[in-house]
Short mmCIF file of C-alpha atoms and ligand atoms in Angstrom, two decimals:
data_model
loop_
_atom_site.label_atom_id
_atom_site.label_comp_id
_atom_site.label_asym_id
_atom_site.label_seq_id
_atom_site.Cartn_x
_atom_site.Cartn_y
_atom_site.Cartn_z
CA MET A 1 76.82 -79.58 12.93
CA ASP A 2 77.04 -83.50 12.73
CA LEU A 3 74.53 -85.93 11.78
CA ARG A 4 72.35 -87.36 14.19
CA ILE A 5 70.32 -90.16 13.57
CA ALA A 6 67.79 -92.00 16.13
CA ILE A 7 66.01 -95.35 15.66
CA VAL A 8 63.24 -96.12 17.70
CA PRO A 9 61.71 -99.82 17.98
CA VAL A 10 57.94 -99.74 18.80
CA GLY A 11 56.10 -101.93 20.76
CA ARG A 12 56.76 -105.68 20.61
CA MET A 13 59.33 -105.52 17.96
CA ASP A 14 62.64 -107.65 18.39
CA PRO A 15 64.75 -104.96 19.75
CA LEU A 16 68.08 -107.07 18.91
CA GLU A 17 66.79 -106.87 15.08
CA VAL A 18 66.47 -103.25 15.56
CA GLU A 19 69.99 -103.02 16.80
CA ALA A 20 70.84 -105.27 14.12
CA ALA A 21 69.91 -102.85 11.15
CA ALA A 22 71.18 -99.76 13.17
CA ALA A 23 74.83 -101.33 13.42
CA ARG A 24 74.62 -101.58 9.35
CA ILE A 25 72.73 -98.01 9.31
CA ALA A 26 75.70 -96.73 11.60
CA LYS A 27 78.41 -98.64 9.04
CA ILE A 28 77.01 -97.35 5.58
CA LEU A 29 76.69 -93.72 7.44
CA ASN A 30 80.14 -93.95 9.29
CA ARG A 31 78.47 -92.21 12.10
CA VAL A 32 76.67 -93.25 15.62
CA VAL A 33 73.26 -94.14 15.56
CA ALA A 34 71.06 -93.36 18.86
CA LEU A 35 68.78 -96.04 19.57
CA ARG A 36 65.81 -95.02 21.99
CA GLN A 37 64.03 -96.94 24.65
CA PRO A 38 61.07 -98.71 23.25
CA ALA A 39 57.64 -96.68 22.08
CA PRO A 40 54.38 -98.02 22.98
CA VAL A 41 52.04 -99.14 20.12
CA PRO A 42 50.12 -96.12 19.17
CA LYS A 43 46.25 -96.33 19.43
CA ALA A 44 46.12 -93.88 16.90
CA GLY A 45 45.37 -95.37 13.04
CA ASP A 46 44.10 -98.50 14.74
CA ASP A 47 41.84 -100.16 12.58
CA PRO A 48 40.82 -103.39 14.16
CA ALA A 49 38.51 -104.39 11.52
CA ARG A 50 41.64 -104.66 8.93
CA GLY A 51 43.90 -105.82 11.88
CA GLN A 52 46.42 -102.77 10.53
CA HIS A 53 46.71 -99.03 11.79
CA LEU A 54 46.40 -96.41 9.21
CA ALA A 55 50.15 -94.54 9.09
CA GLY A 56 49.57 -91.19 9.77
CA PRO A 57 47.98 -90.98 12.72
CA PHE A 58 50.35 -93.79 13.70
CA LEU A 59 53.21 -92.01 12.64
CA SER A 60 51.88 -88.84 14.19
CA GLU A 61 51.44 -90.14 17.88
CA LEU A 62 54.70 -91.68 17.60
CA ARG A 63 56.61 -88.52 16.98
CA GLY A 64 54.55 -87.30 20.21
CA GLN A 65 56.58 -89.67 22.21
CA LEU A 66 59.92 -88.91 21.17
CA ALA A 67 60.61 -86.92 23.92
CA ARG A 68 59.59 -89.06 26.66
CA LEU A 69 61.82 -91.72 25.35
CA PRO A 70 66.05 -91.54 26.02
CA VAL A 71 68.21 -92.83 24.55
CA ALA A 72 69.16 -96.55 25.21
CA LYS A 73 72.32 -96.84 23.74
CA THR A 74 74.44 -96.23 20.92
CA VAL A 75 75.96 -98.02 17.99
CA GLY A 76 78.68 -97.54 15.89
CA ALA A 77 82.08 -95.95 15.81
CA VAL A 78 82.04 -92.70 17.43
CA HIS A 79 83.32 -89.96 14.91
CA ALA A 80 85.31 -87.31 15.22
CA SER A 81 82.53 -85.02 15.76
CA ASP A 82 80.09 -86.27 17.83
CA PRO A 83 79.47 -84.84 21.11
CA ALA A 84 81.22 -86.83 23.62
CA GLY A 85 78.43 -88.46 26.03
CA GLU A 86 75.70 -86.42 24.88
CA THR A 87 72.37 -88.12 23.95
CA PRO A 88 70.78 -85.10 21.84
CA ALA A 89 67.35 -84.69 22.57
CA VAL A 90 66.91 -83.52 18.90
CA ALA A 91 67.84 -85.76 15.46
CA ASP A 92 67.52 -84.54 11.98
CA ALA A 93 66.28 -87.79 11.39
CA THR A 94 64.24 -90.31 13.33
CA LEU A 95 63.43 -93.56 12.56
CA PHE A 96 60.43 -95.99 14.13
CA VAL A 97 60.64 -99.49 13.23
CA THR A 98 57.37 -101.51 14.06
CA ASP A 99 56.00 -105.26 13.46
CA VAL A 100 52.52 -103.45 12.91
CA ASP A 101 50.84 -103.50 9.54
CA LEU A 102 50.35 -100.41 8.15
CA TYR A 103 48.37 -98.72 5.54
CA LYS A 104 47.34 -95.66 3.83
CA GLN A 105 43.86 -94.74 2.37
CA GLN A 106 43.67 -96.98 -1.25
CA THR A 107 45.84 -99.36 -0.36
CA ASP A 108 45.95 -103.17 1.35
CA GLY A 109 49.11 -101.87 3.08
CA VAL A 110 52.23 -99.64 2.97
CA PHE A 111 56.12 -100.65 4.10
CA GLY A 112 56.03 -97.22 5.86
CA ASP A 113 55.49 -93.29 6.07
CA ILE A 114 57.46 -90.40 6.22
CA ASP A 115 56.68 -86.71 7.45
CA THR A 116 59.52 -84.60 5.99
CA ALA A 117 58.34 -81.37 7.64
CA ALA A 118 58.85 -83.40 10.69
CA HIS A 119 61.78 -85.34 10.44
CA VAL A 120 60.59 -88.74 11.31
CA ALA A 121 59.51 -91.88 9.31
CA VAL A 122 58.51 -95.15 10.09
CA VAL A 123 58.96 -98.45 8.47
CA SER A 124 57.32 -101.71 9.25
CA VAL A 125 58.98 -105.46 8.88
CA ARG A 126 55.40 -107.19 8.51
CA ARG A 127 55.40 -106.56 4.45
CA LEU A 128 59.66 -107.36 4.76
CA ARG A 129 59.26 -110.91 6.32
CA GLU A 130 58.23 -113.93 4.07
CA ALA A 131 55.84 -115.35 6.12
CA PHE A 132 53.94 -112.57 4.88
CA TYR A 133 53.71 -113.80 1.74
CA LYS A 134 53.14 -117.54 3.06
CA ARG A 135 56.62 -117.97 1.69
CA LYS A 136 60.02 -120.16 3.79
CA ALA A 137 61.77 -117.34 6.18
CA ASP A 138 64.77 -115.74 4.62
CA PRO A 139 65.80 -114.10 7.93
CA ALA A 140 69.30 -112.59 6.04
CA ARG A 141 66.83 -110.97 2.95
CA GLN A 142 64.97 -109.34 5.99
CA ARG A 143 67.31 -107.85 6.99
CA ALA A 144 69.13 -106.40 3.74
CA ARG A 145 65.48 -105.27 3.29
CA LEU A 146 65.07 -103.52 6.61
CA VAL A 147 68.16 -101.72 6.27
CA LYS A 148 67.18 -100.70 2.56
CA LEU A 149 64.01 -99.44 3.90
CA ALA A 150 65.64 -97.77 6.44
CA LEU A 151 68.47 -96.01 4.39
CA TYR A 152 65.68 -94.39 2.38
CA ALA A 153 62.91 -93.28 5.07
CA LEU A 154 65.64 -91.78 7.08
CA ALA A 155 67.29 -89.86 4.06
CA ARG A 156 63.52 -88.89 3.15
CA ALA A 157 62.94 -87.47 6.82
CA ARG A 158 65.95 -85.71 6.62
CA GLY A 159 64.68 -83.86 3.41
CA LEU A 160 66.92 -85.85 0.63
CA PRO A 161 64.73 -86.14 -2.53
CA ASP A 162 64.63 -89.76 -4.51
CA CYS A 163 67.46 -90.61 -6.59
CA GLY A 164 67.53 -92.24 -9.79
CA ASP A 165 70.70 -94.13 -9.67
CA ALA A 166 69.73 -97.92 -9.30
CA GLY A 167 72.76 -98.58 -7.53
CA CYS A 168 71.35 -96.13 -4.52
CA ALA A 169 68.87 -97.08 -2.15
CA MET A 170 67.53 -93.42 -2.44
CA LEU A 171 65.86 -95.25 -5.93
CA ALA A 172 62.22 -94.94 -4.81
CA THR A 173 60.40 -98.37 -5.13
CA ALA A 174 56.99 -99.41 -4.74
CA SER A 175 57.26 -103.14 -4.64
CA LEU A 176 59.36 -105.76 -2.48
CA ALA A 177 60.94 -107.01 -5.70
CA ASP A 178 61.92 -103.52 -6.36
CA ILE A 179 63.56 -103.14 -2.87
CA ASP A 180 65.35 -106.52 -3.45
CA MET A 181 67.47 -105.15 -6.11
CA LYS A 182 68.24 -102.29 -5.05
CA PRO A 183 71.57 -102.18 -2.89
CA GLU A 184 72.37 -102.00 0.81
CA LYS A 185 73.95 -98.28 0.50
CA TYR A 186 73.84 -94.73 -0.96
CA CYS A 187 75.36 -93.46 -4.08
CA ALA A 188 78.07 -90.97 -3.56
CA ALA A 189 75.80 -88.01 -4.07
CA CYS A 190 73.37 -88.88 -1.59
CA TRP A 191 76.22 -90.57 0.92
CA ARG A 192 77.32 -86.61 0.85
CA ARG A 193 73.55 -84.94 1.01
CA MET A 194 73.01 -87.32 4.08
CA THR A 195 76.21 -87.30 6.16
CA THR A 196 76.51 -83.22 5.36
CA GLY A 197 72.92 -82.07 5.01
CA ALA A 198 74.14 -79.89 1.93
CA TYR A 199 71.03 -80.54 -0.33
CA ARG A 200 69.49 -77.83 -0.23
CA LEU A 201 71.34 -76.11 -3.58
ZN1 ZN B 301 71.75 -91.61 -4.78
#
């Protein structure tokens, strides 16, 4: 079975920004990516006092909405083994993209969260924007950051482990500077694991 990736904008997240990232990911994977209709912002995890959402409940509620979110369009070249015209209800990995700021306990904030067992992940663009750090906007850098985080989160959602290769998007990163250092691609081994699912040795 071929790789099925779904990407879902959340709330007021700009659909064009999400589609641009999806197109990059489709190109890197050489597979189509299904863009779903936007999900409403979950109430779960809302912390008005912090102006943030707790990432775990936020992702969990999004996952519950998934069955009600039809595929809006597919991006990327159709691969020979893609099921023609089908819009699969399930995906091997699903990524939600939000502009809501997320946090986990004991953190100021996080870039996202991953539920490997459920094959879903969420990334927030809030901390990828230079504006968050009171710096001049840098749209190209922000786009690259979103793609790198998405490559990492999708692969972890699919079950791939971190990678020790500094030339691979699966290198675990904690800071924005680390994200900026790693490339917008998988190493050959991770690409093979991601596209074939052959990661359980
Ligand atoms: Zn790798």
